């Protein structure tokens, strides 16, 4: 049996370790500096570095690294050993404050979207003391932010850290107007991570999974997810063993992995940690994804984090549960038992509604990627249209305020399940709606559009900034209101906001065509593809937002979009090339071999005086010819797209032409696959992959 409390955080340089290893005064100063966001003195950095090194060496470390999150979507690291030559030819283990707070990796090969010419390759990483250092593979990992020599932001963490501070200040200001004083407002996030597990031996035989992370061919198996027997179903022993090891590894890193279960699609699973402050949550999520992949391999499986590994069954997302709390722990999104009279809650709610409506295009843009395009708008994920689910209770409160009426709350309703044998279940004051992209779930909002393989830093940086902008707007309106007039002023303002922005509120089923029509009537965005979604990120309104709050400069926004376009184009390019490779190396030879065998059979039948039945042979031959033709079309479209220099223009061609040609090839390829005899199949089928563990 694992001693979980002992194990938990044993590989992190957390506050308990700091307290043990630092003089009390140093620890207090460090905490104060972190809390107030002040720069660290050199002396303090030296003391921290000394304690960190000691701890790391005792735990078997030989190296340290500045761990950062460049625009590639994954994390980056360069390992340095602790050794320093001593005079007598031996070495000592050395690590100074300078090593801790700053490092200079060569930045030339990280995406910068044209921000930094390669000859100015200098990049700096700077220690983020708000996230704990940790040990992995005998190396001390120091979470850092990454910027260029000229100070341009080149990573995902820096904007997030800035947004956290901006949101805290805006929230504090509004709270102060309401007579609530706190040192700091904290953004909390609990990300639910979905993923698939497939057998490694099968994975190796699929070039599409190896190169693209998703299947590009594959006919539907006789059984998919229609029986709804996988969701929350009993976990298979091999998967259970994986989950147990994953939990242990994450716990060692202080990552509070909590809930593990089977998801809707066969072979799909989910892990949710207990929520933490958003900066930690994002770092933890990056590590969680890395460990999922690594531990799956140990169990002979491969973890697929792609948003849509399989056609026809659910894709994977990362539900971003988001809330705000004061330093003292009061959840600012908790309506309490009487939302109607809760000024603080109503104002935060109204600000969020206003922000999501005004910046719906931004929110969609933050989760835009080639992979996520297959998910948003498909029948399981939230649609590409951003809307807010509030549930009957809160909608009732806001409607009452809008029409100037009193609202009587139902409070928490007790549901009796059976006689006296089962405890009464307390019913939440919001019902559930799995189809909403931005759902209020009792005391937090759940943003469900993020893709499973994406970093959560970007959506949260924008979400925080949007809400900060609106909280400031609200604070401007209420500033100077006399205390006795506050109630009336709050109701008036909430009414104004709700009436102006209620088009974004939608409590119905987001998967229906009726909603798509209704949303169009309401004038909501429906950016179905990444190129459309990205185009919105650079509009004046959206650039002004982040520039005003000091999150990005205009140049940084443009360069980031450039990176996104490029990433999109490269992804589609790899996918298209992989399809052509599979066509020519796998599918076509398999079909031709089968055709040859069938033809030979027909000939020998004829030689024996029998009348050969060539109907099937003809069918296969025609299907193969159609597939080949679709392959030729794809190859032509690909050449045209590759020739376009401008990444934004190229992305439209990739989306409109290349993707369309890929879809056609997939259909005809799958048409051939279903005709192939078992021994001719060139790779494991959907049935093998989805039910193979
Ligand atoms: P669901 O019903 O959607 O499965 P859960 O209540 O199990 O939701 O929580 C899902 C995630 O939301 C978990 O990571 C959990 O820690 C997180 N969560 C719960 N409360 C909050 C909160 N106040 N702020 C942010 N995240 C939260
Ligand atoms: Mg959830």
XYZ file of C-alpha atoms and ligand atoms in Angstrom:
721
model
C 0.000 0.000 0.000
C 1.301 3.420 -0.896
C 1.443 5.950 1.899
C -0.147 8.732 -0.116
C 0.260 11.630 2.339
C 3.971 10.746 2.616
C 4.365 10.372 -1.110
C 2.454 13.501 -2.024
C 4.736 16.322 -3.082
C 7.846 14.350 -2.118
C 9.528 15.521 -5.337
C 8.543 19.193 -5.102
C 10.383 22.023 -3.470
C 7.166 23.153 -1.807
C 6.530 25.408 1.140
C 6.951 22.615 3.645
C 10.430 21.875 2.305
C 11.250 25.578 2.172
C 10.191 26.015 5.788
C 12.371 23.080 6.802
C 15.407 24.300 4.950
C 15.355 28.065 5.094
C 15.797 30.362 8.099
C 12.302 31.454 9.198
C 13.007 35.071 8.309
C 14.200 34.191 4.792
C 11.140 32.101 4.166
C 8.855 34.928 5.328
C 10.628 37.445 3.095
C 10.419 35.078 0.154
C 6.688 34.545 0.658
C 6.074 38.263 0.976
C 7.986 38.983 -2.227
C 6.114 36.307 -4.123
C 2.760 37.435 -2.804
C 3.386 41.060 -3.631
C 5.027 40.246 -6.939
C 8.258 42.044 -6.023
C 11.590 41.242 -7.666
C 13.848 38.952 -5.659
C 17.038 40.343 -4.234
C 20.257 38.632 -5.227
C 20.914 37.654 -1.638
C 17.542 35.954 -1.301
C 17.997 34.193 -4.632
C 21.353 32.859 -3.428
C 19.802 31.483 -0.263
C 16.952 29.880 -2.159
C 19.389 28.389 -4.661
C 21.530 26.959 -1.891
C 18.568 25.304 -0.181
C 17.235 24.027 -3.471
C 20.554 22.543 -4.502
C 20.984 20.768 -1.154
C 17.522 19.285 -1.412
C 18.021 18.278 -5.028
C 21.388 16.597 -4.342
C 19.953 14.702 -1.383
C 17.274 13.426 -3.726
C 19.790 12.139 -6.228
C 19.878 15.003 -8.733
C 22.904 15.607 -10.890
C 21.414 18.238 -13.201
C 19.129 21.225 -13.203
C 17.064 22.792 -15.949
C 15.018 25.890 -16.619
C 11.688 24.454 -17.697
C 9.640 26.663 -19.994
C 6.657 26.680 -22.303
C 7.526 27.983 -25.746
C 4.926 28.414 -28.454
C 5.330 24.800 -29.588
C 2.566 23.719 -27.198
C 4.812 21.406 -25.234
C 7.471 22.229 -22.677
C 11.167 22.747 -23.259
C 14.245 22.060 -21.159
C 18.018 22.094 -21.448
C 19.915 20.217 -18.768
C 23.036 21.544 -17.040
C 24.916 19.508 -14.507
C 25.711 21.032 -11.133
C 29.425 20.403 -11.554
C 31.994 23.170 -11.334
C 35.750 22.488 -11.509
C 37.643 22.865 -8.256
C 41.301 23.919 -8.091
C 42.591 20.414 -7.285
C 41.217 18.823 -10.453
C 38.073 17.587 -8.757
C 34.582 19.033 -9.052
C 32.110 20.555 -6.651
C 28.362 20.721 -7.050
C 27.504 24.344 -7.618
C 24.252 26.248 -8.073
C 23.971 29.980 -7.429
C 21.133 32.479 -7.210
C 22.062 33.594 -10.683
C 21.627 30.063 -12.018
C 18.254 29.959 -10.360
C 16.758 33.215 -11.521
C 17.988 33.464 -15.064
C 19.321 31.396 -17.906
C 20.000 31.939 -21.553
C 18.983 29.111 -23.847
C 19.578 29.607 -27.541
C 16.174 30.799 -28.698
C 16.670 30.615 -32.420
C 14.841 27.375 -33.027
C 11.683 28.129 -31.097
C 8.693 29.561 -32.943
C 8.567 33.333 -32.704
C 6.286 34.217 -35.612
C 8.858 36.532 -37.127
C 9.486 38.379 -33.868
C 13.085 37.494 -33.617
C 15.416 37.025 -36.524
C 17.646 33.998 -36.116
C 20.783 36.092 -35.836
C 19.369 37.680 -32.690
C 18.995 34.292 -31.159
C 19.319 35.326 -27.561
C 16.456 34.289 -25.328
C 16.107 34.429 -21.578
C 14.323 32.251 -19.115
C 13.399 33.760 -15.762
C 12.400 31.825 -12.650
C 8.695 31.798 -11.820
C 8.742 31.571 -8.019
C 4.956 31.148 -7.918
C 5.271 27.602 -9.245
C 7.229 24.968 -7.321
C 10.507 23.539 -8.571
C 10.386 19.755 -8.827
C 12.505 16.683 -9.523
C 12.117 14.464 -12.541
C 14.627 11.910 -13.828
C 17.363 13.039 -11.413
C 17.064 16.609 -12.606
C 15.896 19.709 -10.736
C 13.220 21.437 -12.799
C 12.791 25.165 -12.344
C 9.586 26.581 -13.839
C 10.437 29.666 -15.858
C 9.074 32.292 -18.222
C 10.744 32.769 -21.607
C 11.361 36.014 -23.464
C 13.614 37.363 -26.196
C 16.616 39.636 -25.800
C 14.390 42.576 -26.717
C 11.832 41.617 -24.071
C 9.223 40.182 -26.421
C 7.233 37.374 -24.882
C 8.017 34.028 -26.484
C 6.096 31.693 -24.215
C 2.718 30.773 -22.775
C 3.409 31.393 -19.119
C 4.271 35.098 -19.180
C 0.902 36.316 -20.500
C -0.846 34.061 -18.016
C 1.122 35.492 -15.086
C 0.337 39.014 -16.270
C -3.362 38.250 -16.598
C -3.486 36.812 -13.088
C -2.164 40.070 -11.655
C -4.446 42.217 -13.805
C -7.520 40.232 -12.840
C -6.630 40.291 -9.161
C -6.323 44.085 -9.184
C -9.587 44.588 -11.075
C -11.470 42.229 -8.770
C -10.010 43.819 -5.638
C -11.060 47.227 -6.829
C -14.667 46.167 -7.365
C -14.732 44.261 -4.078
C -13.467 47.342 -2.251
C -16.388 49.355 -3.642
C -18.653 46.722 -2.108
C -16.823 46.994 1.201
C -14.972 43.662 0.831
C -11.227 43.962 1.361
C -8.690 41.341 0.409
C -4.980 41.322 -0.386
C -5.375 39.285 -3.503
C -7.898 37.579 -5.730
C -6.867 34.175 -6.977
C -7.907 32.499 -10.208
C -8.540 28.791 -9.686
C -8.617 26.143 -12.360
C -9.397 22.436 -12.315
C -8.818 20.926 -15.750
C -10.510 17.652 -16.666
C -8.167 15.894 -19.089
C -9.566 13.418 -21.610
C -7.401 10.915 -23.477
C -7.409 7.599 -25.349
C -5.293 4.519 -24.737
C -4.430 2.119 -27.532
C -2.236 -0.938 -27.695
C 1.326 0.002 -28.598
C 1.920 -2.885 -31.013
C -1.166 -1.822 -32.965
C -0.229 1.848 -32.804
C 3.133 1.105 -34.413
C 1.386 -0.334 -37.446
C -0.584 2.865 -38.067
C 1.453 5.628 -39.697
C -1.405 8.053 -39.187
C -1.296 7.563 -35.424
C 2.485 7.701 -35.381
C 2.852 10.852 -37.503
C -0.417 12.687 -37.013
C -1.699 11.428 -33.666
C -5.052 10.641 -35.216
C -6.458 8.104 -37.638
C -6.683 9.417 -41.200
C -8.299 6.268 -42.547
C -10.480 3.708 -40.835
C -13.913 2.345 -41.528
C -16.418 2.360 -38.682
C -16.420 -0.810 -36.606
C -19.680 -2.716 -36.155
C -19.797 -1.346 -32.628
C -18.845 2.166 -31.553
C -20.137 4.052 -28.536
C -23.853 3.598 -29.287
C -24.428 1.151 -26.426
C -23.204 3.818 -23.981
C -21.570 1.064 -21.992
C -18.104 2.556 -21.629
C -18.881 5.810 -19.793
C -18.137 5.250 -16.108
C -17.894 1.520 -16.887
C -15.645 -0.876 -14.971
C -12.011 -0.023 -15.663
C -10.028 -2.812 -17.346
C -7.066 -4.210 -15.363
C -4.403 -2.947 -17.781
C -5.876 0.540 -17.739
C -6.315 0.392 -13.969
C -2.624 -0.454 -13.549
C -1.733 2.498 -15.759
C -3.965 4.848 -13.778
C -2.535 3.674 -10.465
C 1.030 4.313 -11.589
C 0.074 7.636 -13.130
C -1.566 8.754 -9.890
C 1.523 7.828 -7.908
C 3.902 9.678 -10.201
C 1.693 12.759 -10.229
C 1.253 12.711 -6.458
C 5.024 12.674 -6.021
C 5.092 15.908 -8.001
C 2.405 17.387 -5.786
C -0.193 17.177 -8.541
C -3.516 16.426 -6.861
C -4.819 13.779 -9.288
C -8.248 12.948 -7.980
C -10.815 11.454 -10.348
C -10.177 8.782 -12.952
C -12.891 7.215 -15.051
C -13.832 5.786 -18.416
C -15.241 8.338 -20.835
C -17.963 8.042 -23.448
C -15.991 6.543 -26.344
C -14.457 3.076 -26.153
C -10.782 3.347 -25.089
C -11.385 6.891 -23.834
C -10.642 7.968 -20.265
C -10.462 11.069 -18.103
C -8.374 12.378 -15.259
C -9.345 15.375 -13.146
C -7.130 16.858 -10.448
C -8.348 18.916 -7.514
C -8.336 22.535 -8.638
C -5.435 24.858 -7.835
C -4.363 28.379 -8.728
C -4.304 28.707 -12.478
C -0.539 29.049 -12.935
C 0.065 25.813 -11.054
C -2.892 24.155 -12.765
C -1.394 24.895 -16.190
C 2.073 23.667 -15.206
C 0.541 20.565 -13.639
C -1.511 19.890 -16.723
C 1.596 19.983 -18.933
C 3.263 17.473 -16.626
C 0.140 15.330 -16.472
C 0.065 15.035 -20.250
C 3.748 14.158 -20.340
C 3.365 11.480 -17.665
C 0.287 10.030 -19.340
C 2.316 9.387 -22.475
C 5.330 8.103 -20.627
C 3.499 5.726 -18.279
C 1.237 4.376 -21.016
C 4.379 3.186 -22.831
C 5.487 1.313 -19.730
C 2.220 -0.589 -19.867
C 2.529 -1.429 -23.562
C 0.039 1.246 -24.556
C 0.130 4.623 -26.250
C -1.758 7.594 -24.855
C -3.429 9.642 -27.582
C -3.985 13.245 -26.583
C -5.243 14.350 -29.976
C -8.669 16.019 -30.001
C -10.107 13.580 -32.500
C -8.127 10.355 -32.803
C -11.125 8.469 -34.203
C -13.906 9.472 -36.510
C -17.406 8.547 -35.451
C -16.780 8.388 -31.706
C -16.307 11.241 -29.248
C -13.201 13.368 -29.335
C -11.225 14.585 -26.326
C -11.343 17.954 -24.672
C -9.982 19.583 -21.593
C -12.731 21.125 -19.503
C -11.385 24.227 -17.861
C -13.218 24.693 -14.553
C -12.569 28.297 -13.611
C -13.395 30.372 -10.560
C -12.176 33.317 -8.508
C -11.568 33.411 -4.799
C -10.147 35.826 -2.273
C -6.874 35.051 -0.555
C -8.983 34.105 2.478
C -10.738 31.446 0.404
C -14.114 33.033 -0.310
C -15.335 31.813 -3.707
C -16.535 34.895 -5.594
C -18.634 32.790 -7.958
C -20.615 31.150 -5.189
C -24.172 32.496 -5.357
C -24.887 31.374 -1.784
C -28.465 30.530 -0.886
C -29.881 33.797 -2.193
C -28.272 35.007 -5.398
C -30.858 37.726 -5.881
C -29.619 39.629 -2.823
C -25.928 38.819 -3.307
C -24.527 42.028 -4.847
C -20.999 40.727 -5.092
C -22.042 37.570 -6.926
C -24.453 39.387 -9.232
C -21.826 41.897 -10.314
C -19.184 39.269 -11.030
C -21.735 37.213 -12.907
C -22.878 40.194 -14.951
C -19.293 41.167 -15.742
C -18.584 37.644 -16.974
C -21.727 37.573 -19.125
C -20.779 40.922 -20.659
C -17.200 39.814 -21.259
C -18.077 36.484 -22.840
C -20.542 38.200 -25.145
C -18.197 40.986 -26.200
C -15.195 38.719 -26.597
C -16.842 35.449 -27.724
C -14.677 35.512 -30.848
C -11.533 35.780 -28.740
C -12.458 32.874 -26.543
C -13.086 30.736 -29.604
C -9.768 31.892 -31.050
C -7.803 30.812 -27.972
C -8.758 27.187 -28.541
C -8.354 27.163 -32.318
C -6.207 24.357 -33.692
C -6.321 21.876 -36.527
C -7.086 19.085 -34.067
C -9.812 20.927 -32.199
C -11.588 21.827 -35.447
C -12.649 18.185 -35.729
C -14.220 18.380 -32.330
C -15.912 21.751 -31.988
C -19.235 21.443 -33.690
C -19.111 17.666 -34.001
C -21.951 15.983 -32.167
C -20.274 15.454 -28.828
C -18.294 18.599 -28.186
C -19.627 22.059 -27.575
C -20.397 23.798 -30.838
C -18.011 26.371 -32.282
C -20.564 28.956 -31.159
C -19.759 30.430 -27.767
C -22.703 30.727 -25.383
C -23.248 30.639 -21.638
C -25.353 28.145 -19.740
C -26.732 29.564 -16.507
C -29.436 27.050 -15.567
C -32.993 27.806 -14.550
C -32.266 29.271 -11.118
C -29.780 31.935 -12.180
C -31.616 32.739 -15.373
C -34.704 33.226 -13.203
C -32.822 35.631 -10.938
C -31.548 37.681 -13.876
C -34.919 37.709 -15.622
C -36.537 38.919 -12.402
C -33.975 41.709 -12.095
C -34.459 42.638 -15.749
C -38.201 42.954 -15.275
C -37.892 44.729 -11.944
C -39.426 41.934 -9.902
C -38.448 40.246 -6.657
C -37.093 36.717 -6.969
C -37.863 34.007 -4.448
C -35.153 31.409 -4.385
C -35.764 27.690 -4.100
C -32.410 27.303 -2.384
C -31.031 23.786 -2.179
C -33.681 21.204 -2.712
C -33.424 17.893 -0.900
C -34.161 14.867 -3.029
C -35.248 11.712 -1.267
C -33.976 8.690 -3.153
C -35.514 5.863 -1.194
C -37.282 5.370 2.126
C -34.764 5.947 4.866
C -31.983 3.700 3.641
C -30.206 6.236 1.436
C -29.049 9.592 2.669
C -30.959 12.519 1.220
C -29.130 13.951 -1.789
C -28.827 17.677 -1.917
C -29.789 18.925 -5.350
C -27.479 21.521 -6.889
C -28.949 24.851 -7.773
C -27.930 24.387 -11.386
C -28.963 21.549 -13.603
C -26.314 20.100 -15.908
C -25.828 20.859 -19.526
C -23.052 18.951 -21.227
C -23.534 20.722 -24.512
C -22.684 24.250 -23.404
C -19.244 25.689 -24.170
C -19.277 27.924 -21.096
C -21.447 26.522 -18.342
C -22.115 27.758 -14.837
C -21.772 24.698 -12.611
C -22.778 25.866 -9.164
C -19.798 27.936 -8.060
C -17.528 27.978 -11.111
C -17.663 28.251 -14.864
C -16.660 25.335 -17.007
C -15.112 26.325 -20.325
C -15.412 23.185 -22.397
C -13.984 24.227 -25.737
C -10.293 23.715 -25.007
C -8.726 20.836 -26.905
C -7.248 17.855 -25.104
C -3.658 18.424 -26.230
C -3.631 22.203 -25.858
C -1.945 24.197 -23.136
C -4.512 25.932 -20.940
C -2.315 28.973 -20.490
C -3.622 30.873 -23.487
C -7.380 30.435 -22.936
C -6.949 31.346 -19.282
C -4.763 34.368 -20.012
C -7.478 35.717 -22.289
C -10.358 34.715 -20.027
C -8.726 36.458 -17.085
C -8.070 39.579 -19.143
C -11.614 39.700 -20.490
C -13.078 39.419 -17.003
C -10.620 42.002 -15.661
C -11.685 44.418 -18.379
C -15.357 44.005 -17.448
C -14.803 44.163 -13.692
C -13.060 47.472 -14.245
C -15.951 48.654 -16.375
C -18.365 47.712 -13.604
C -16.161 49.353 -10.978
C -16.043 52.579 -13.023
C -19.847 52.621 -13.066
C -20.221 52.066 -9.336
C -17.313 54.136 -8.053
C -18.524 56.806 -5.662
C -21.983 55.303 -5.114
C -23.217 56.036 -1.581
C -23.545 52.835 0.512
C -27.296 53.269 0.957
C -27.749 53.528 -2.799
C -25.579 50.564 -3.628
C -28.325 47.905 -3.722
C -30.398 49.875 -6.195
C -27.347 50.802 -8.276
C -26.245 47.165 -8.477
C -29.706 46.012 -9.580
C -29.834 48.763 -12.188
C -26.421 47.893 -13.560
C -27.042 44.153 -13.606
C -30.301 44.795 -15.440
C -28.547 46.978 -18.005
C -25.818 44.410 -18.614
C -28.176 41.463 -18.765
C -30.526 43.128 -21.229
C -27.640 44.171 -23.442
C -25.936 40.772 -23.390
C -28.560 38.118 -22.746
C -28.191 36.891 -26.334
C -25.110 34.992 -25.150
C -27.152 33.064 -22.572
C -28.485 29.775 -23.890
C -29.772 26.979 -21.679
C -30.900 24.576 -24.393
C -29.207 21.808 -26.345
C -26.165 23.227 -28.121
C -25.815 20.242 -30.447
C -28.943 20.897 -32.480
C -29.252 22.575 -35.876
C -32.004 24.710 -34.406
C -29.427 26.323 -32.108
C -27.096 27.063 -34.999
C -29.958 28.913 -36.708
C -31.040 30.653 -33.526
C -27.452 31.717 -32.758
C -27.131 33.218 -36.234
C -30.313 35.218 -35.599
C -28.849 36.432 -32.316
C -25.756 37.563 -34.187
C -23.365 35.207 -32.395
C -20.139 34.131 -34.041
C -19.873 30.647 -35.496
C -16.226 30.338 -36.455
C -16.054 26.748 -37.515
C -12.433 26.590 -38.589
C -9.083 27.681 -37.225
C -8.366 30.170 -40.041
C -11.709 31.914 -39.372
C -11.183 31.869 -35.623
C -7.622 33.199 -35.814
C -8.601 36.065 -38.102
C -10.658 37.495 -35.209
C -7.711 37.571 -32.813
C -6.126 40.477 -34.633
C -9.206 42.723 -34.895
C -8.810 46.160 -33.354
C -11.188 45.450 -30.463
C -9.310 42.303 -29.514
C -5.818 43.716 -29.868
C -6.853 46.788 -27.859
C -8.029 44.555 -25.022
C -4.692 42.851 -24.433
C -2.580 45.918 -25.158
C -4.607 47.994 -22.678
C -3.998 45.482 -19.898
C -0.327 44.996 -20.717
C -0.676 41.326 -21.624
C 0.737 41.589 -25.153
C 1.966 44.267 -27.494
C 0.315 44.453 -30.875
C 3.415 42.931 -32.451
C 3.247 40.012 -30.053
C -0.399 39.339 -30.928
C 0.421 39.366 -34.634
C 3.429 37.124 -34.226
C 1.461 34.655 -32.130
C -1.225 34.425 -34.764
C 1.448 33.895 -37.371
C 2.714 30.942 -35.326
C -0.802 29.545 -35.098
C -1.380 29.795 -38.843
C 1.934 28.125 -39.465
C 1.166 25.365 -36.996
C -2.186 24.783 -38.642
C -0.655 24.561 -42.107
C 2.140 22.279 -40.990
C -0.318 19.978 -39.249
C -2.463 19.635 -42.350
C 0.607 19.210 -44.500
C 1.849 16.322 -42.374
C -1.594 14.751 -42.341
C -1.986 14.990 -46.109
C 1.484 13.561 -46.725
C 0.785 10.735 -44.298
C -2.455 9.919 -46.098
C -0.672 9.783 -49.434
C 2.011 7.604 -47.929
C -0.575 5.217 -46.495
C -2.386 5.190 -49.794
C 0.657 4.263 -51.832
C 2.448 2.046 -49.359
C -0.418 0.340 -47.539
C -3.887 0.600 -49.008
C -3.150 0.453 -52.710
C -0.757 -2.519 -52.539
C -3.229 -4.354 -50.276
C -6.101 -3.734 -52.688
C -3.971 -4.684 -55.696
C -2.867 -7.895 -54.072
C -6.439 -8.840 -53.273
C -7.459 -7.936 -56.831
C -4.674 -10.085 -58.205
C -5.734 -13.052 -56.096
C -9.365 -12.572 -57.049
C -8.462 -12.324 -60.739
C -6.359 -15.463 -60.551
C -9.203 -17.270 -58.849
C -11.580 -16.126 -61.591
C -9.158 -17.287 -64.272
C -8.727 -20.688 -62.739
C -12.476 -20.968 -62.297
C -12.817 -20.217 -65.987
C -10.150 -22.757 -66.883
C -12.159 -25.351 -65.026
C -15.154 -24.505 -67.139
C -16.912 -22.670 -64.333
C -18.560 -19.283 -64.796
C -16.591 -16.936 -62.569
C -18.553 -14.361 -60.566
C -16.645 -11.142 -61.118
C -19.160 -8.762 -59.500
C -17.117 -8.398 -56.336
C -13.884 -8.168 -58.268
C -15.359 -5.317 -60.280
C -16.616 -3.575 -57.171
C -13.191 -3.697 -55.559
C -11.511 -2.611 -58.743
C -13.788 0.425 -59.070
C -13.402 1.349 -55.413
C -9.623 1.126 -55.769
C -9.629 3.290 -58.880
C -11.782 5.903 -57.139
C -9.433 5.915 -54.188
C -6.410 6.358 -56.422
C -8.113 9.270 -58.185
C -8.883 10.956 -54.877
C -5.243 10.523 -53.945
C -4.163 12.281 -57.143
C -6.521 15.177 -56.388
C -5.134 15.512 -52.878
C -1.572 15.512 -54.176
C -2.415 18.321 -56.603
C -4.145 20.445 -53.967
C -1.257 19.923 -51.619
C 1.278 21.195 -54.130
C -0.793 24.353 -54.604
C -1.081 24.985 -50.875
C 2.623 24.382 -50.298
C 3.479 27.041 -52.876
C 1.757 29.833 -50.940
C 4.215 31.886 -48.912
C 1.748 33.897 -46.861
C 0.717 31.674 -43.940
C -2.690 33.221 -43.436
C -3.595 32.825 -47.101
C -2.169 29.319 -47.137
C -4.322 28.342 -44.135
C -7.496 29.147 -46.072
C -6.336 26.932 -48.947
C -5.358 24.148 -46.571
C -8.775 24.362 -44.990
C -10.921 24.770 -48.101
C -9.029 22.589 -50.548
C -6.567 20.246 -48.853
C -8.838 19.242 -45.997
C -11.731 18.694 -48.390
C -9.539 16.487 -50.589
C -8.379 14.576 -47.511
C -11.974 13.932 -46.528
C -12.789 12.623 -49.997
C -9.757 10.331 -49.948
C -10.693 9.085 -46.548
C -14.173 8.154 -47.697
C -12.921 6.259 -50.726
C -10.069 4.680 -48.737
C -12.520 3.448 -46.127
C -14.676 2.194 -48.997
C -11.776 -0.026 -50.052
C -10.933 -1.066 -46.497
C -14.364 -2.580 -45.868
C -13.982 -4.753 -48.960
C -10.586 -6.184 -48.033
C -10.356 -9.703 -46.685
C -8.860 -9.969 -43.191
C -5.452 -11.203 -44.331
C -5.171 -8.292 -46.786
C -5.777 -5.537 -44.234
C -2.675 -3.355 -44.162
C -3.121 -2.071 -40.607
C -5.205 -2.649 -37.478
C -8.814 -1.554 -37.914
C -10.947 0.698 -35.742
C -12.370 -2.400 -34.113
C -8.864 -3.608 -33.182
C -7.772 -0.218 -31.893
C -10.872 0.741 -29.933
C -11.482 -2.627 -28.330
C -7.936 -3.972 -28.272
C -7.046 -3.423 -24.632
P -17.902 17.570 -12.930
O -19.199 17.436 -12.271
O -17.921 18.426 -14.146
O -17.178 16.276 -13.142
P -16.384 18.203 -10.549
O -17.097 18.873 -9.438
O -16.049 16.773 -10.361
O -17.119 18.463 -11.900
O -15.068 18.992 -10.815
C -14.419 18.958 -11.987
C -13.185 19.788 -11.820
O -13.568 21.072 -11.361
C -12.202 19.251 -10.795
O -10.913 19.434 -11.292
C -12.464 20.130 -9.611
O -11.355 20.247 -8.740
C -12.743 21.448 -10.296
N -13.383 22.424 -9.420
C -14.248 22.214 -8.412
N -14.542 23.369 -7.780
C -13.846 24.347 -8.425
C -13.705 25.745 -8.269
N -14.342 26.405 -7.321
N -12.896 26.400 -9.118
C -12.235 25.759 -10.087
N -12.333 24.455 -10.275
C -13.108 23.740 -9.472
Mg -17.101 18.637 -15.836
